[in-house]
């Protein structure tokens, strides 16, 4: 079973004329691997997974697998608020060649903690042996998977990691206290990568690394190696970029950034709309400040 640690990118998805832009997607993946990204995450929130068809979803994963060519693992987003739909999404991801799957807690229907346990148990039973990264992002889902629930999920051998996107450092410590070394702890919050790793994390699933893969890879490497001055300088240097990439709902800003960098077209899918002009100007200025524009 491959390990999922380090600087991991939640890939944005390029569209052209309403369809997946495969050439732009392949170029992004090559840039990511060259920039030190350790794991590719297609079809997460940043990938606009909720607005693609099942066929597009599987194709995006397959393209990522083909382009990675075994150099880095591919962990495919496949979560849903329906357990049956999640099981089917994981089947498609597995068929496309994914090395593992990122499964968000069911959203909107707000299951209890017991319901969350049964959801992940059902997926693991349906797909034995496929690594699962549990994704906890209560700000989007309306439900918070608690550390004691995560400990119960550690009984499932398929559950290998958790992406914790509360932004809470006390939550990171609580998870380490509950699960110890059994679970790989991954940050889902670009703003707190250094302190999260200091609290026991092994890496990040990042949005900002779409546009700054080398900087994020260097930050994670320095933090994990205990080079705190170097890591702190990088965390602070990227802080304005993080703010601007989340000044409007993700992935609106990151897709605009990739567009002005010449990697993507500007297309989003409704109900997302283009970035407001004032914020777009600020983001472009920060990309220039970081020497990310040619």
PDB file of N, CA and C in Angstrom, residues 114-179:
ATOM      1  N   UNK A 114     -22.672   8.169  14.380  1.00  0.00           N
ATOM      2  CA  UNK A 114     -22.899   6.751  14.084  1.00  0.00           C
ATOM      3  C   UNK A 114     -23.141   6.550  12.595  1.00  0.00           C
ATOM      4  N   UNK A 115     -23.875   7.482  11.986  1.00  0.00           N
ATOM      5  CA  UNK A 115     -24.125   7.387  10.549  1.00  0.00           C
ATOM      6  C   UNK A 115     -22.856   7.537   9.735  1.00  0.00           C
ATOM      7  N   UNK A 116     -21.957   8.411  10.175  1.00  0.00           N
ATOM      8  CA  UNK A 116     -20.674   8.574   9.492  1.00  0.00           C
ATOM      9  C   UNK A 116     -19.874   7.274   9.528  1.00  0.00           C
ATOM     10  N   UNK A 117     -19.861   6.616  10.696  1.00  0.00           N
ATOM     11  CA  UNK A 117     -19.137   5.351  10.814  1.00  0.00           C
ATOM     12  C   UNK A 117     -19.717   4.323   9.850  1.00  0.00           C
ATOM     13  N   UNK A 118     -21.023   4.217   9.797  1.00  0.00           N
ATOM     14  CA  UNK A 118     -21.648   3.216   8.920  1.00  0.00           C
ATOM     15  C   UNK A 118     -21.407   3.542   7.448  1.00  0.00           C
ATOM     16  N   UNK A 119     -21.369   4.820   7.123  1.00  0.00           N
ATOM     17  CA  UNK A 119     -21.076   5.235   5.737  1.00  0.00           C
ATOM     18  C   UNK A 119     -19.707   4.726   5.296  1.00  0.00           C
ATOM     19  N   UNK A 120     -18.679   4.999   6.090  1.00  0.00           N
ATOM     20  CA  UNK A 120     -17.329   4.586   5.704  1.00  0.00           C
ATOM     21  C   UNK A 120     -17.162   3.068   5.781  1.00  0.00           C
ATOM     22  N   UNK A 121     -17.847   2.432   6.714  1.00  0.00           N
ATOM     23  CA  UNK A 121     -17.812   0.967   6.766  1.00  0.00           C
ATOM     24  C   UNK A 121     -18.373   0.369   5.478  1.00  0.00           C
ATOM     25  N   UNK A 122     -19.470   0.919   4.999  1.00  0.00           N
ATOM     26  CA  UNK A 122     -20.104   0.388   3.790  1.00  0.00           C
ATOM     27  C   UNK A 122     -19.187   0.537   2.575  1.00  0.00           C
ATOM     28  N   UNK A 123     -18.517   1.691   2.480  1.00  0.00           N
ATOM     29  CA  UNK A 123     -17.598   1.893   1.354  1.00  0.00           C
ATOM     30  C   UNK A 123     -16.416   0.929   1.449  1.00  0.00           C
ATOM     31  N   UNK A 124     -15.865   0.771   2.637  1.00  0.00           N
ATOM     32  CA  UNK A 124     -14.720  -0.129   2.813  1.00  0.00           C
ATOM     33  C   UNK A 124     -15.106  -1.579   2.503  1.00  0.00           C
ATOM     34  N   UNK A 125     -16.307  -1.991   2.912  1.00  0.00           N
ATOM     35  CA  UNK A 125     -16.762  -3.351   2.604  1.00  0.00           C
ATOM     36  C   UNK A 125     -16.915  -3.553   1.103  1.00  0.00           C
ATOM     37  N   UNK A 126     -17.372  -2.513   0.416  1.00  0.00           N
ATOM     38  CA  UNK A 126     -17.590  -2.626  -1.028  1.00  0.00           C
ATOM     39  C   UNK A 126     -16.285  -2.603  -1.816  1.00  0.00           C
ATOM     40  N   UNK A 127     -15.237  -1.992  -1.221  1.00  0.00           N
ATOM     41  CA  UNK A 127     -13.960  -1.837  -1.934  1.00  0.00           C
ATOM     42  C   UNK A 127     -12.797  -2.239  -1.037  1.00  0.00           C
ATOM     43  N   UNK A 128     -12.730  -3.503  -0.665  1.00  0.00           N
ATOM     44  CA  UNK A 128     -11.662  -3.936   0.246  1.00  0.00           C
ATOM     45  C   UNK A 128     -10.285  -3.716  -0.352  1.00  0.00           C
ATOM     46  N   UNK A 129      -9.372  -3.240   0.495  1.00  0.00           N
ATOM     47  CA  UNK A 129      -7.990  -3.068   0.072  1.00  0.00           C
ATOM     48  C   UNK A 129      -7.670  -1.741  -0.570  1.00  0.00           C
ATOM     49  N   UNK A 130      -8.680  -0.918  -0.881  1.00  0.00           N
ATOM     50  CA  UNK A 130      -8.408   0.382  -1.504  1.00  0.00           C
ATOM     51  C   UNK A 130      -8.243   1.432  -0.411  1.00  0.00           C
ATOM     52  N   UNK A 131      -7.096   2.115  -0.339  1.00  0.00           N
ATOM     53  CA  UNK A 131      -6.875   3.114   0.709  1.00  0.00           C
ATOM     54  C   UNK A 131      -7.887   4.255   0.643  1.00  0.00           C
ATOM     55  N   UNK A 132      -8.366   4.647   1.801  1.00  0.00           N
ATOM     56  CA  UNK A 132      -9.316   5.746   1.941  1.00  0.00           C
ATOM     57  C   UNK A 132      -8.685   6.858   2.776  1.00  0.00           C
ATOM     58  N   UNK A 133      -8.752   8.089   2.246  1.00  0.00           N
ATOM     59  CA  UNK A 133      -8.465   9.277   3.041  1.00  0.00           C
ATOM     60  C   UNK A 133      -9.810   9.904   3.389  1.00  0.00           C
ATOM     61  N   UNK A 134     -10.122   9.943   4.657  1.00  0.00           N
ATOM     62  CA  UNK A 134     -11.352  10.582   5.114  1.00  0.00           C
ATOM     63  C   UNK A 134     -11.159  12.097   5.067  1.00  0.00           C
ATOM     64  N   UNK A 135     -12.182  12.805   4.597  1.00  0.00           N
ATOM     65  CA  UNK A 135     -12.083  14.252   4.415  1.00  0.00           C
ATOM     66  C   UNK A 135     -13.122  14.941   5.297  1.00  0.00           C
ATOM     67  N   UNK A 136     -12.636  15.678   6.279  1.00  0.00           N
ATOM     68  CA  UNK A 136     -13.512  16.383   7.205  1.00  0.00           C
ATOM     69  C   UNK A 136     -13.445  17.879   6.948  1.00  0.00           C
ATOM     70  N   UNK A 137     -14.532  18.436   6.408  1.00  0.00           N
ATOM     71  CA  UNK A 137     -14.569  19.864   6.102  1.00  0.00           C
ATOM     72  C   UNK A 137     -15.949  20.406   6.485  1.00  0.00           C
ATOM     73  N   UNK A 138     -16.191  20.568   7.789  1.00  0.00           N
ATOM     74  CA  UNK A 138     -17.534  20.936   8.254  1.00  0.00           C
ATOM     75  C   UNK A 138     -18.039  22.257   7.704  1.00  0.00           C
ATOM     76  N   UNK A 139     -17.141  23.161   7.327  1.00  0.00           N
ATOM     77  CA  UNK A 139     -17.583  24.424   6.754  1.00  0.00           C
ATOM     78  C   UNK A 139     -18.338  24.263   5.453  1.00  0.00           C
ATOM     79  N   UNK A 140     -18.116  23.170   4.751  1.00  0.00           N
ATOM     80  CA  UNK A 140     -18.839  22.893   3.505  1.00  0.00           C
ATOM     81  C   UNK A 140     -19.928  21.835   3.668  1.00  0.00           C
ATOM     82  N   UNK A 141     -19.749  20.918   4.609  1.00  0.00           N
ATOM     83  CA  UNK A 141     -20.654  19.771   4.679  1.00  0.00           C
ATOM     84  C   UNK A 141     -21.756  19.910   5.709  1.00  0.00           C
ATOM     85  N   UNK A 142     -21.535  20.743   6.742  1.00  0.00           N
ATOM     86  CA  UNK A 142     -22.521  20.877   7.793  1.00  0.00           C
ATOM     87  C   UNK A 142     -22.423  19.809   8.866  1.00  0.00           C
ATOM     88  N   UNK A 143     -21.389  18.970   8.820  1.00  0.00           N
ATOM     89  CA  UNK A 143     -21.197  17.938   9.833  1.00  0.00           C
ATOM     90  C   UNK A 143     -19.711  17.835  10.143  1.00  0.00           C
ATOM     91  N   UNK A 144     -19.395  17.644  11.420  1.00  0.00           N
ATOM     92  CA  UNK A 144     -18.007  17.569  11.868  1.00  0.00           C
ATOM     93  C   UNK A 144     -17.722  16.145  12.347  1.00  0.00           C
ATOM     94  N   UNK A 145     -16.772  15.483  11.708  1.00  0.00           N
ATOM     95  CA  UNK A 145     -16.365  14.151  12.121  1.00  0.00           C
ATOM     96  C   UNK A 145     -15.394  14.295  13.293  1.00  0.00           C
ATOM     97  N   UNK A 146     -15.781  13.824  14.450  1.00  0.00           N
ATOM     98  CA  UNK A 146     -15.046  14.077  15.684  1.00  0.00           C
ATOM     99  C   UNK A 146     -13.902  13.087  15.878  1.00  0.00           C
ATOM    100  N   UNK A 147     -12.894  13.455  16.681  1.00  0.00           N
ATOM    101  CA  UNK A 147     -11.750  12.559  16.881  1.00  0.00           C
ATOM    102  C   UNK A 147     -12.141  11.172  17.394  1.00  0.00           C
ATOM    103  N   UNK A 148     -13.115  11.088  18.283  1.00  0.00           N
ATOM    104  CA  UNK A 148     -13.517   9.778  18.779  1.00  0.00           C
ATOM    105  C   UNK A 148     -14.163   8.924  17.688  1.00  0.00           C
ATOM    106  N   UNK A 149     -14.797   9.593  16.724  1.00  0.00           N
ATOM    107  CA  UNK A 149     -15.346   8.876  15.572  1.00  0.00           C
ATOM    108  C   UNK A 149     -14.224   8.429  14.646  1.00  0.00           C
ATOM    109  N   UNK A 150     -13.223   9.281  14.483  1.00  0.00           N
ATOM    110  CA  UNK A 150     -12.073   8.909  13.660  1.00  0.00           C
ATOM    111  C   UNK A 150     -11.367   7.699  14.247  1.00  0.00           C
ATOM    112  N   UNK A 151     -11.311   7.621  15.567  1.00  0.00           N
ATOM    113  CA  UNK A 151     -10.715   6.445  16.206  1.00  0.00           C
ATOM    114  C   UNK A 151     -11.489   5.187  15.853  1.00  0.00           C
ATOM    115  N   UNK A 152     -12.805   5.265  15.821  1.00  0.00           N
ATOM    116  CA  UNK A 152     -13.614   4.102  15.424  1.00  0.00           C
ATOM    117  C   UNK A 152     -13.329   3.714  13.973  1.00  0.00           C
ATOM    118  N   UNK A 153     -13.120   4.703  13.120  1.00  0.00           N
ATOM    119  CA  UNK A 153     -12.830   4.400  11.709  1.00  0.00           C
ATOM    120  C   UNK A 153     -11.455   3.756  11.543  1.00  0.00           C
ATOM    121  N   UNK A 154     -10.573   3.936  12.528  1.00  0.00           N
ATOM    122  CA  UNK A 154      -9.257   3.299  12.461  1.00  0.00           C
ATOM    123  C   UNK A 154      -9.360   1.768  12.522  1.00  0.00           C
ATOM    124  N   UNK A 155     -10.513   1.246  12.898  1.00  0.00           N
ATOM    125  CA  UNK A 155     -10.719  -0.200  12.859  1.00  0.00           C
ATOM    126  C   UNK A 155     -10.786  -0.729  11.432  1.00  0.00           C
ATOM    127  N   UNK A 156     -11.021   0.170  10.484  1.00  0.00           N
ATOM    128  CA  UNK A 156     -11.093  -0.223   9.072  1.00  0.00           C
ATOM    129  C   UNK A 156      -9.689  -0.135   8.470  1.00  0.00           C
ATOM    130  N   UNK A 157      -9.109  -1.247   8.007  1.00  0.00           N
ATOM    131  CA  UNK A 157      -7.745  -1.179   7.452  1.00  0.00           C
ATOM    132  C   UNK A 157      -7.649  -0.286   6.227  1.00  0.00           C
ATOM    133  N   UNK A 158      -8.762  -0.091   5.527  1.00  0.00           N
ATOM    134  CA  UNK A 158      -8.733   0.758   4.332  1.00  0.00           C
ATOM    135  C   UNK A 158      -8.527   2.232   4.685  1.00  0.00           C
ATOM    136  N   UNK A 159      -8.928   2.646   5.857  1.00  0.00           N
ATOM    137  CA  UNK A 159      -8.789   4.052   6.271  1.00  0.00           C
ATOM    138  C   UNK A 159      -7.345   4.293   6.698  1.00  0.00           C
ATOM    139  N   UNK A 160      -6.627   5.066   5.906  1.00  0.00           N
ATOM    140  CA  UNK A 160      -5.194   5.267   6.148  1.00  0.00           C
ATOM    141  C   UNK A 160      -4.849   6.695   6.567  1.00  0.00           C
ATOM    142  N   UNK A 161      -5.758   7.642   6.331  1.00  0.00           N
ATOM    143  CA  UNK A 161      -5.422   9.042   6.587  1.00  0.00           C
ATOM    144  C   UNK A 161      -6.698   9.850   6.743  1.00  0.00           C
ATOM    145  N   UNK A 162      -6.541  11.049   7.302  1.00  0.00           N
ATOM    146  CA  UNK A 162      -7.645  12.000   7.369  1.00  0.00           C
ATOM    147  C   UNK A 162      -7.145  13.354   6.890  1.00  0.00           C
ATOM    148  N   UNK A 163      -7.928  13.986   6.032  1.00  0.00           N
ATOM    149  CA  UNK A 163      -7.699  15.372   5.648  1.00  0.00           C
ATOM    150  C   UNK A 163      -8.565  16.225   6.565  1.00  0.00           C
ATOM    151  N   UNK A 164      -7.927  16.945   7.463  1.00  0.00           N
ATOM    152  CA  UNK A 164      -8.623  17.716   8.480  1.00  0.00           C
ATOM    153  C   UNK A 164      -8.625  19.183   8.072  1.00  0.00           C
ATOM    154  N   UNK A 165      -9.808  19.690   7.695  1.00  0.00           N
ATOM    155  CA  UNK A 165      -9.909  21.039   7.138  1.00  0.00           C
ATOM    156  C   UNK A 165     -10.693  21.985   8.037  1.00  0.00           C
ATOM    157  N   UNK A 166     -10.646  21.738   9.345  1.00  0.00           N
ATOM    158  CA  UNK A 166     -11.264  22.688  10.265  1.00  0.00           C
ATOM    159  C   UNK A 166     -10.389  23.911  10.494  1.00  0.00           C
ATOM    160  N   UNK A 167      -9.082  23.783  10.225  1.00  0.00           N
ATOM    161  CA  UNK A 167      -8.144  24.869  10.532  1.00  0.00           C
ATOM    162  C   UNK A 167      -7.790  24.946  11.997  1.00  0.00           C
ATOM    163  N   UNK A 168      -8.244  23.972  12.780  1.00  0.00           N
ATOM    164  CA  UNK A 168      -8.024  23.987  14.224  1.00  0.00           C
ATOM    165  C   UNK A 168      -6.786  23.181  14.580  1.00  0.00           C
ATOM    166  N   UNK A 169      -5.846  23.825  15.257  1.00  0.00           N
ATOM    167  CA  UNK A 169      -4.646  23.113  15.691  1.00  0.00           C
ATOM    168  C   UNK A 169      -4.943  22.218  16.883  1.00  0.00           C
ATOM    169  N   UNK A 170      -5.897  22.608  17.724  1.00  0.00           N
ATOM    170  CA  UNK A 170      -6.271  21.728  18.829  1.00  0.00           C
ATOM    171  C   UNK A 170      -6.905  20.449  18.293  1.00  0.00           C
ATOM    172  N   UNK A 171      -7.600  20.542  17.161  1.00  0.00           N
ATOM    173  CA  UNK A 171      -8.154  19.337  16.538  1.00  0.00           C
ATOM    174  C   UNK A 171      -7.032  18.403  16.082  1.00  0.00           C
ATOM    175  N   UNK A 172      -5.969  18.971  15.541  1.00  0.00           N
ATOM    176  CA  UNK A 172      -4.838  18.140  15.126  1.00  0.00           C
ATOM    177  C   UNK A 172      -4.268  17.380  16.324  1.00  0.00           C
ATOM    178  N   UNK A 173      -4.096  18.079  17.444  1.00  0.00           N
ATOM    179  CA  UNK A 173      -3.568  17.438  18.648  1.00  0.00           C
ATOM    180  C   UNK A 173      -4.543  16.379  19.159  1.00  0.00           C
ATOM    181  N   UNK A 174      -5.838  16.669  19.128  1.00  0.00           N
ATOM    182  CA  UNK A 174      -6.837  15.705  19.573  1.00  0.00           C
ATOM    183  C   UNK A 174      -6.806  14.433  18.720  1.00  0.00           C
ATOM    184  N   UNK A 175      -6.587  14.596  17.418  1.00  0.00           N
ATOM    185  CA  UNK A 175      -6.525  13.430  16.535  1.00  0.00           C
ATOM    186  C   UNK A 175      -5.282  12.587  16.814  1.00  0.00           C
ATOM    187  N   UNK A 176      -4.162  13.248  17.054  1.00  0.00           N
ATOM    188  CA  UNK A 176      -2.950  12.502  17.403  1.00  0.00           C
ATOM    189  C   UNK A 176      -3.149  11.775  18.733  1.00  0.00           C
ATOM    190  N   UNK A 177      -3.778  12.458  19.699  1.00  0.00           N
ATOM    191  CA  UNK A 177      -4.049  11.830  20.991  1.00  0.00           C
ATOM    192  C   UNK A 177      -4.943  10.602  20.819  1.00  0.00           C
ATOM    193  N   UNK A 178      -5.956  10.718  19.967  1.00  0.00           N
ATOM    194  CA  UNK A 178      -6.918   9.626  19.802  1.00  0.00           C
ATOM    195  C   UNK A 178      -6.358   8.472  18.984  1.00  0.00           C
ATOM    196  N   UNK A 179      -5.657   8.802  17.894  1.00  0.00           N
ATOM    197  CA  UNK A 179      -5.291   7.772  16.909  1.00  0.00           C
ATOM    198  C   UNK A 179      -3.804   7.458  16.852  1.00  0.00           C
TER     199      UNK A 179
END
